[in-house]
Short mmCIF file of C-alpha atoms in Angstrom, two decimals:
data_model
loop_
_atom_site.label_atom_id
_atom_site.label_comp_id
_atom_site.label_asym_id
_atom_site.label_seq_id
_atom_site.Cartn_x
_atom_site.Cartn_y
_atom_site.Cartn_z
CA MET A 93 -26.33 0.69 -6.38
CA LYS A 94 -25.03 -2.07 -7.92
CA ASP A 95 -23.40 -4.73 -5.78
CA VAL A 96 -19.17 -5.13 -7.28
CA PHE A 97 -17.12 -8.02 -6.97
CA ILE A 98 -13.00 -8.52 -6.93
CA TYR A 99 -12.85 -11.62 -9.70
CA ASP A 100 -9.08 -10.94 -9.26
CA ALA A 101 -5.83 -9.71 -8.46
CA VAL A 102 -2.80 -10.40 -9.19
CA ARG A 103 0.83 -8.68 -8.13
CA THR A 104 4.83 -8.62 -8.97
CA PRO A 105 7.25 -9.66 -6.32
CA ARG A 106 8.89 -6.39 -5.09
CA GLY A 107 12.19 -5.54 -5.96
CA LYS A 108 14.92 -3.69 -4.01
CA GLY A 109 14.50 0.11 -5.55
CA ARG A 110 18.16 0.68 -6.01
CA LYS A 111 20.73 0.72 -9.47
CA ASP A 112 21.91 -2.81 -8.25
CA GLY A 113 18.24 -4.25 -7.65
CA ALA A 114 16.76 -7.28 -9.76
CA LEU A 115 13.78 -5.04 -11.53
CA HIS A 116 16.14 -1.83 -11.89
CA GLU A 117 15.95 -2.86 -15.51
CA VAL A 118 12.42 -3.23 -15.81
CA SER A 119 10.22 0.34 -16.55
CA ALA A 120 7.08 0.83 -14.98
CA LEU A 121 5.67 0.64 -18.04
CA ASN A 122 6.92 -3.15 -18.05
CA LEU A 123 5.95 -3.66 -14.96
CA ALA A 124 2.14 -2.68 -15.63
CA THR A 125 1.59 -4.15 -18.94
CA THR A 126 3.25 -7.67 -17.24
CA VAL A 127 -0.01 -7.05 -14.34
CA LEU A 128 -2.07 -6.02 -17.22
CA ASN A 129 -1.68 -9.14 -19.31
CA GLU A 130 -2.04 -11.97 -16.81
CA ILE A 131 -5.10 -9.99 -15.78
CA LYS A 132 -6.38 -10.54 -19.33
CA ASN A 133 -5.07 -14.10 -20.14
CA ARG A 134 -5.78 -15.89 -16.94
CA ASN A 135 -9.07 -14.19 -17.01
CA GLU A 136 -9.56 -15.15 -20.47
CA LEU A 137 -10.64 -11.34 -21.28
CA ASP A 138 -11.06 -10.40 -25.14
CA GLY A 139 -11.95 -7.12 -26.43
CA HIS A 140 -13.32 -3.90 -24.95
CA ALA A 141 -13.61 -6.28 -22.27
CA VAL A 142 -13.49 -3.42 -19.51
CA GLU A 143 -14.56 0.17 -19.01
CA ASP A 144 -12.00 1.38 -17.90
CA VAL A 145 -7.47 1.17 -16.37
CA ILE A 146 -6.96 3.40 -13.48
CA LEU A 147 -3.13 2.89 -12.26
CA GLY A 148 -1.79 4.50 -9.64
CA ASN A 149 1.49 5.96 -9.27
CA VAL A 150 2.45 9.00 -7.37
CA THR A 151 6.07 10.60 -8.74
CA GLN A 152 4.28 10.82 -12.77
CA VAL A 153 7.25 11.76 -14.09
CA GLY A 154 9.75 10.96 -16.65
CA GLU A 155 8.94 7.24 -17.80
CA GLN A 156 6.51 6.91 -15.40
CA GLY A 157 4.69 10.76 -16.51
CA ALA A 158 2.26 11.05 -19.06
CA CYS A 159 -0.69 9.13 -18.59
CA LEU A 160 1.54 5.76 -17.54
CA ALA A 161 -2.39 3.84 -17.48
CA ARG A 162 -2.77 4.84 -21.19
CA THR A 163 0.60 4.03 -22.36
CA ALA A 164 0.23 0.15 -20.64
CA VAL A 165 -2.76 -0.69 -22.07
CA LEU A 166 -0.87 -0.02 -25.72
CA ALA A 167 1.80 -1.90 -24.31
CA SER A 168 -0.42 -4.75 -23.32
CA ASP A 169 -2.32 -7.11 -25.24
CA LEU A 170 -5.85 -5.41 -24.06
CA ASP A 171 -8.08 -3.47 -26.75
CA GLU A 172 -7.03 -0.10 -27.54
CA ALA A 173 -10.36 0.69 -27.42
CA ILE A 174 -9.71 0.37 -23.54
CA PRO A 175 -8.53 3.91 -21.84
CA GLY A 176 -6.39 4.46 -19.45
CA LEU A 177 -6.38 6.51 -16.53
CA ALA A 178 -3.20 7.34 -13.87
CA ILE A 179 -4.35 8.81 -10.27
CA ASN A 180 -2.36 9.82 -7.41
CA ARG A 181 -3.00 9.70 -4.17
CA PHE A 182 0.87 9.28 -2.53
CA CYS A 183 0.75 5.22 -1.28
CA ALA A 184 -3.37 4.78 -0.89
CA SER A 185 -2.96 5.84 -4.57
CA GLY A 186 -3.13 1.96 -5.51
CA LEU A 187 -5.81 1.05 -3.44
CA GLU A 188 -7.46 4.99 -4.43
CA ALA A 189 -7.54 3.64 -7.95
CA VAL A 190 -9.76 0.06 -7.01
CA ASN A 191 -12.16 2.33 -4.52
CA LEU A 192 -12.87 5.10 -7.66
CA ALA A 193 -13.40 1.87 -10.17
CA SER A 194 -15.74 -0.10 -7.58
CA ASN A 195 -17.33 3.64 -7.33
CA GLN A 196 -17.91 3.86 -10.81
CA VAL A 197 -19.19 0.43 -11.34
CA ALA A 198 -21.56 0.73 -8.39
CA GLY A 199 -22.93 4.08 -9.84
CA GLY A 200 -23.00 2.20 -13.42
CA ALA A 201 -20.77 3.81 -15.58
CA GLY A 202 -19.30 0.47 -16.91
CA SER A 203 -19.52 -3.38 -15.68
CA GLY A 204 -15.50 -4.22 -15.64
CA TYR A 205 -12.64 -2.07 -14.38
CA ILE A 206 -9.14 -3.27 -14.18
CA ALA A 207 -7.42 -1.38 -11.21
CA GLY A 208 -4.31 -0.94 -9.36
CA GLY A 209 -0.77 0.72 -9.27
CA VAL A 210 2.97 0.67 -10.04
CA GLU A 211 5.79 2.36 -9.13
CA SER A 212 9.44 1.69 -9.99
CA MET A 213 10.94 3.36 -6.95
CA SER A 214 14.74 2.52 -8.70
CA ARG A 215 14.42 4.50 -12.07
CA VAL A 216 11.93 7.21 -10.77
CA PRO A 217 13.27 8.35 -7.48
CA MET A 218 10.80 9.54 -4.84
CA MET A 219 10.34 12.84 -4.36
CA SER A 220 11.58 14.50 -7.84
CA ASP A 221 8.91 15.68 -9.19
CA GLY A 222 9.22 18.18 -7.04
CA GLY A 223 5.69 18.74 -5.55
CA ALA A 224 4.78 21.95 -4.09
CA VAL A 225 3.82 20.33 -1.00
CA GLY A 226 7.78 20.09 -0.10
CA VAL A 227 9.28 22.49 -1.52
CA ASP A 228 7.28 25.84 -2.01
CA PRO A 229 8.10 27.83 0.82
CA SER A 230 4.40 29.58 1.23
CA PHE A 231 3.31 26.16 1.72
CA THR A 232 5.89 24.76 4.53
CA PHE A 233 6.42 27.32 6.39
CA ASP A 234 1.66 28.12 6.74
CA ASN A 235 1.34 24.31 7.15
CA TYR A 236 4.18 23.37 9.79
CA PHE A 237 4.89 20.39 7.05
CA VAL A 238 7.61 18.65 8.22
CA PRO A 239 9.00 14.58 6.38
CA GLN A 240 6.81 11.51 7.08
CA GLY A 241 9.35 10.72 9.30
CA ILE A 242 9.30 13.22 11.38
CA GLY A 243 5.68 12.62 11.57
CA ALA A 244 6.13 8.82 12.01
CA ASP A 245 8.03 10.06 15.43
CA ILE A 246 6.04 12.39 16.02
CA ILE A 247 3.32 9.67 16.48
CA ALA A 248 5.53 7.29 18.21
CA THR A 249 6.71 10.12 21.03
CA GLU A 250 2.47 11.04 21.34
CA TYR A 251 1.40 8.15 21.89
CA GLY A 252 3.94 6.19 23.80
CA PHE A 253 5.61 4.48 21.32
CA THR A 254 9.00 3.11 21.80
CA ARG A 255 12.24 2.01 19.27
CA ASP A 256 12.05 -1.16 21.29
CA MET A 257 8.65 -1.72 20.65
CA ALA A 258 8.89 -0.39 16.83
CA ASP A 259 11.81 -3.46 16.47
CA GLU A 260 10.32 -5.47 17.59
CA MET A 261 7.08 -4.88 15.27
CA ALA A 262 9.44 -4.86 12.90
CA VAL A 263 11.28 -8.29 13.49
CA GLU A 264 7.55 -9.86 13.90
CA SER A 265 7.18 -8.57 10.43
CA GLN A 266 10.21 -10.21 8.99
CA ARG A 267 9.92 -13.21 10.15
CA ARG A 268 5.88 -13.61 9.19
CA ALA A 269 6.59 -12.29 5.73
CA ARG A 270 9.58 -15.69 5.83
CA ALA A 271 6.95 -18.15 6.96
CA ALA A 272 4.57 -17.08 4.18
CA TRP A 273 6.56 -17.47 1.40
CA ASP A 274 8.19 -20.61 2.52
CA ASP A 275 4.24 -21.67 3.25
CA ASN A 276 3.42 -20.34 -0.60
CA ARG A 277 1.09 -18.35 0.43
CA PHE A 278 1.55 -15.82 -2.34
CA GLU A 279 1.69 -18.34 -4.99
CA LYS A 280 -2.13 -17.68 -5.87
CA SER A 281 -0.74 -13.86 -6.72
CA VAL A 282 2.75 -13.28 -7.77
CA VAL A 283 3.68 -12.91 -10.83
CA PRO A 284 7.20 -13.80 -12.23
CA VAL A 285 8.98 -10.50 -14.22
CA ARG A 286 10.59 -11.70 -17.08
CA ASP A 287 12.71 -10.70 -19.61
CA VAL A 288 12.45 -10.19 -23.54
CA ASN A 289 13.32 -14.00 -24.02
CA GLY A 290 10.69 -15.18 -21.45
CA LEU A 291 13.78 -15.49 -18.58
CA THR A 292 12.62 -15.22 -15.39
CA ILE A 293 14.10 -11.44 -13.54
CA LEU A 294 12.17 -12.50 -9.98
CA ASP A 295 10.04 -13.83 -8.83
CA HIS A 296 10.22 -13.14 -5.00
CA ASP A 297 9.67 -10.35 -3.20
CA GLU A 298 13.94 -9.42 -3.03
CA TYR A 299 14.03 -6.47 0.16
CA MET A 300 13.28 -9.23 3.18
CA ARG A 301 16.19 -9.56 5.55
CA PRO A 302 14.64 -12.73 7.27
CA THR A 303 17.61 -12.80 9.81
CA THR A 304 17.39 -9.74 10.73
CA ASP A 305 16.96 -9.31 15.17
CA MET A 306 16.83 -6.77 17.91
CA GLN A 307 20.36 -6.49 17.74
CA SER A 308 20.86 -5.98 14.08
CA LEU A 309 18.01 -3.14 14.70
CA GLY A 310 19.33 -1.79 17.71
CA ALA A 311 22.72 -1.20 16.04
CA LEU A 312 20.81 0.54 13.87
CA LYS A 313 21.03 4.58 13.60
CA PRO A 314 17.41 6.91 13.93
CA SER A 315 17.47 7.92 10.76
CA PHE A 316 15.05 11.40 10.91
CA LYS A 317 16.93 12.32 14.01
CA GLU A 318 19.62 14.44 12.27
CA GLN A 319 17.02 16.24 9.73
CA GLY A 320 15.09 17.31 13.54
CA GLU A 321 17.27 18.05 15.47
CA VAL A 322 20.19 20.28 13.16
CA MET A 323 19.22 22.97 11.19
CA PRO A 324 16.60 22.67 9.29
CA GLY A 325 15.53 22.18 11.90
CA PHE A 326 11.94 20.27 11.62
CA ASP A 327 11.49 19.44 15.32
CA ALA A 328 11.14 22.87 16.06
CA ILE A 329 8.59 23.29 13.97
CA ALA A 330 6.67 20.38 14.75
CA LEU A 331 6.88 21.51 18.71
CA MET A 332 5.12 24.59 17.30
CA LYS A 333 2.79 22.66 16.52
CA TYR A 334 2.57 21.08 19.47
CA PRO A 335 3.63 22.50 22.05
CA HIS A 336 2.88 20.47 24.94
CA LEU A 337 5.43 17.85 23.34
CA GLU A 338 8.45 19.16 25.12
CA ARG A 339 10.74 16.97 22.79
CA ILE A 340 10.22 14.77 19.49
CA ASN A 341 11.77 10.68 19.95
CA HIS A 342 13.37 9.49 16.48
CA ILE A 343 12.99 6.04 17.16
CA HIS A 344 13.29 4.92 13.07
CA HIS A 345 15.23 3.74 11.26
CA ALA A 346 15.92 1.66 7.77
CA GLY A 347 14.76 -1.70 9.96
CA ASN A 348 11.16 -0.80 11.22
CA SER A 349 10.19 1.58 8.60
CA SER A 350 8.66 0.57 5.06
CA GLY A 351 11.41 -0.85 2.12
CA ILE A 352 12.02 1.57 -0.86
CA VAL A 353 10.72 -0.89 -3.49
CA ASP A 354 9.91 -1.39 -7.66
CA GLY A 355 6.31 -3.15 -8.36
CA ALA A 356 2.86 -3.57 -9.98
CA ALA A 357 -0.45 -5.13 -8.63
CA ALA A 358 -3.81 -5.10 -10.26
CA VAL A 359 -7.28 -5.93 -9.61
CA LEU A 360 -10.16 -6.75 -11.99
CA LEU A 361 -13.71 -6.38 -10.85
CA GLY A 362 -17.29 -5.34 -11.66
CA ASP A 363 -20.32 -6.64 -11.35
CA LYS A 364 -22.70 -9.71 -11.49
CA GLU A 365 -23.35 -9.57 -14.58
CA PHE A 366 -19.53 -8.13 -16.37
CA GLY A 367 -18.68 -12.28 -14.32
CA GLU A 368 -21.25 -14.00 -15.54
CA ARG A 369 -20.45 -12.56 -19.44
CA TRP A 370 -17.14 -13.66 -18.93
CA GLY A 371 -17.47 -17.10 -16.79
CA LEU A 372 -16.05 -15.66 -14.14
CA THR A 373 -16.29 -16.57 -10.34
CA PRO A 374 -16.07 -14.34 -7.71
CA ARG A 375 -13.90 -14.02 -4.56
CA ALA A 376 -15.58 -10.83 -3.15
CA ARG A 377 -17.49 -8.06 -2.65
CA ILE A 378 -16.25 -5.04 -2.01
CA LYS A 379 -18.57 -3.80 0.82
CA ALA A 380 -17.07 0.25 1.45
CA THR A 381 -14.22 2.49 0.54
CA ALA A 382 -14.41 6.07 2.20
CA LYS A 383 -11.23 8.38 2.28
CA ILE A 384 -10.34 11.42 4.93
CA GLY A 385 -7.79 14.08 4.97
CA THR A 386 -6.03 14.55 8.15
CA ASP A 387 -3.05 16.23 10.43
CA PRO A 388 -0.82 17.48 7.47
CA THR A 389 2.05 17.86 10.26
CA ILE A 390 2.18 14.73 11.87
CA MET A 391 0.76 13.44 8.76
CA LEU A 392 0.44 9.54 9.09
CA THR A 393 -2.83 8.96 11.50
CA GLY A 394 -4.67 8.79 8.34
CA PRO A 395 -5.67 5.02 9.40
CA VAL A 396 -7.42 5.68 12.28
CA PRO A 397 -10.51 8.46 11.56
CA VAL A 398 -10.56 6.56 7.97
CA THR A 399 -11.77 3.17 9.61
CA GLN A 400 -13.95 5.10 11.92
CA LYS A 401 -15.52 6.48 9.32
CA ILE A 402 -15.32 3.37 6.77
CA LEU A 403 -17.27 1.80 10.18
CA ARG A 404 -19.81 4.64 10.67
CA ASP A 405 -20.71 4.74 7.09
CA THR A 406 -21.59 0.31 7.29
CA GLY A 407 -22.60 0.71 10.99
CA MET A 408 -19.93 -1.86 11.87
CA GLU A 409 -18.47 -2.14 14.92
CA ILE A 410 -14.13 -3.05 14.63
CA SER A 411 -15.45 -6.23 15.85
CA ASP A 412 -17.15 -7.48 12.85
CA ILE A 413 -13.80 -7.85 11.27
CA ASP A 414 -11.79 -10.47 10.88
CA LEU A 415 -8.23 -9.12 9.20
CA PHE A 416 -6.60 -6.12 8.61
CA GLU A 417 -4.20 -4.91 6.69
CA VAL A 418 -2.80 -1.76 7.85
CA ASN A 419 0.06 -0.78 5.56
CA GLU A 420 3.77 -0.54 7.47
CA ALA A 421 4.41 2.65 6.19
CA PHE A 422 6.65 3.34 9.81
CA ALA A 423 6.18 1.04 12.89
CA SER A 424 4.41 3.51 15.04
CA VAL A 425 1.52 4.10 11.86
CA VAL A 426 0.45 0.13 12.61
CA MET A 427 0.97 0.67 16.46
CA ARG A 428 -0.89 3.70 16.43
CA PHE A 429 -4.26 1.22 14.38
CA GLU A 430 -3.77 -1.22 16.58
CA GLN A 431 -3.89 0.88 19.95
CA ALA A 432 -7.30 2.79 18.88
CA PHE A 433 -8.96 -0.18 18.00
CA ASN A 434 -7.79 -2.29 20.23
CA VAL A 435 -6.91 -4.50 17.62
CA ASP A 436 -4.17 -7.71 18.45
CA HIS A 437 -1.79 -7.86 16.73
CA ASP A 438 -1.89 -11.48 15.23
CA HIS A 439 -4.89 -10.18 13.18
CA VAL A 440 -2.76 -7.47 11.76
CA ASN A 441 -0.39 -7.96 8.04
CA VAL A 442 -0.69 -11.64 9.62
CA ASN A 443 1.97 -12.41 6.06
CA GLY A 444 4.28 -9.09 6.73
CA GLY A 445 4.37 -5.95 5.29
CA SER A 446 6.19 -3.42 3.72
CA ILE A 447 8.51 -3.56 6.22
CA ALA A 448 9.71 -6.84 5.46
CA MET A 449 8.62 -6.76 1.81
CA GLY A 450 9.25 -2.80 1.10
CA HIS A 451 6.95 -0.18 0.22
CA PRO A 452 6.39 0.30 -4.10
CA LEU A 453 4.37 3.54 -3.50
CA GLY A 454 2.30 4.05 -6.01
CA ALA A 455 0.88 -0.08 -5.69
CA THR A 456 1.37 -1.00 -2.43
CA GLY A 457 -2.90 0.01 -1.70
CA ALA A 458 -3.44 -2.83 -4.55
CA MET A 459 -1.18 -5.19 -3.29
CA ILE A 460 -1.91 -5.07 -0.05
CA LEU A 461 -5.55 -5.78 -0.73
CA GLY A 462 -4.85 -9.05 -2.58
CA THR A 463 -2.54 -9.92 0.39
CA LEU A 464 -5.78 -9.52 2.38
CA LEU A 465 -8.00 -11.84 0.07
CA ASP A 466 -6.07 -14.36 -0.76
CA GLU A 467 -4.96 -14.72 3.52
CA MET A 468 -9.09 -14.47 4.05
CA GLU A 469 -9.70 -17.11 1.08
CA ARG A 470 -6.82 -19.18 2.64
CA SER A 471 -8.08 -18.65 6.88
CA ASP A 472 -11.75 -18.86 5.86
CA ARG A 473 -12.07 -15.21 7.55
CA GLU A 474 -15.19 -13.72 5.98
CA THR A 475 -14.28 -9.69 6.58
CA GLY A 476 -11.26 -7.63 5.85
CA LEU A 477 -9.93 -4.05 5.71
CA ALA A 478 -6.90 -2.88 4.13
CA THR A 479 -5.96 0.92 5.41
CA LEU A 480 -3.16 3.07 4.58
CA CYS A 481 -1.60 6.20 6.00
CA ILE A 482 -1.50 8.73 3.08
CA GLY A 483 1.31 11.77 2.13
CA SER A 484 0.52 15.42 3.35
CA GLY A 485 -2.32 14.30 6.10
CA MET A 486 -5.02 11.34 4.42
CA GLY A 487 -5.88 7.88 4.67
CA ALA A 488 -8.02 5.89 2.86
CA ALA A 489 -9.68 2.08 3.78
CA THR A 490 -11.82 -0.70 2.09
CA ILE A 491 -13.63 -2.95 3.85
CA ILE A 492 -14.17 -6.93 1.45
CA GLU A 493 -16.50 -9.79 2.21
CA ARG A 494 -16.06 -12.81 1.03
CA VAL A 495 -19.21 -14.48 -1.74
#
């Protein structure tokens, strides 16, 4: 198996995922071409430079349908001989695109790839694809399906996380994100989104609310309490599966859950020969990748078993990892990860996460991998792990090491 290296990683800023967001007038196609062109131009790629472009995007309908990855290749400055593949592993789609490309290179199926993801949540609403996982009674009844937010609240109830604990983590995510932007920690990776005239539409993460404090969060109502306790009564469904719980403690709300945003990200990876051919210096080696299925009701515990799996596969211990990016889909997801591995929060999401900056579903996995690499270089750390929980009960993870 060949060694696989990351040569570059870029992302757009995250725009608020609603009609008054800065990126609402920018399609997912344009977001994707922005990062593809940046990868091509700043690495001086030409012709049939990479074997494939693999992009994750979750809601593959409307303008995000019809193999958006191939459409983006044709709309970009890349050579038309390069194909495109759109994949969907829900929230981990962007990371899974990188992992798939990495394993292709490792196995000899091409020397270089561009992989990443894109999601325009302001233009293509989440779950507008009408997938069976949420709407087909023959599936939902048999699998005790509940919405993700209630799954996050089940984690909080099962593992003893309080509303104050979740809010404290959210405030810290906002503080860290603001500090990272003030310190220009994202300048290597963030690519401004511009209009057809070359004027900047957005050059910073728009969703952040740096003035957030415990008092402002305390005024917010739990987002999933009514869904759980009032008809259709998802709490009752969940408690049938987890009868040892007396009730579900609803602690999550808009302030301690990930934000709905628009954005795209791309990673350039390849073997040693690819880098030599294009005169590129590798920034990190992809040491291992992993994915796993988990309980589909509680749904969001995947980062724990997938990390256990990737550590077993590599013969590593959790103490061998210097930095962690654990997607902040909900506060309880990160708290459970830290609890399970006794990891200090000082080593997790040190530049903030999706609670502060937002979670553009198909792009987030590639975004946090790039953030992890930038921080490893900035703070002179050697090894990092990126992991995400995934809808309907899955987990994905990647370990990288600097070279």
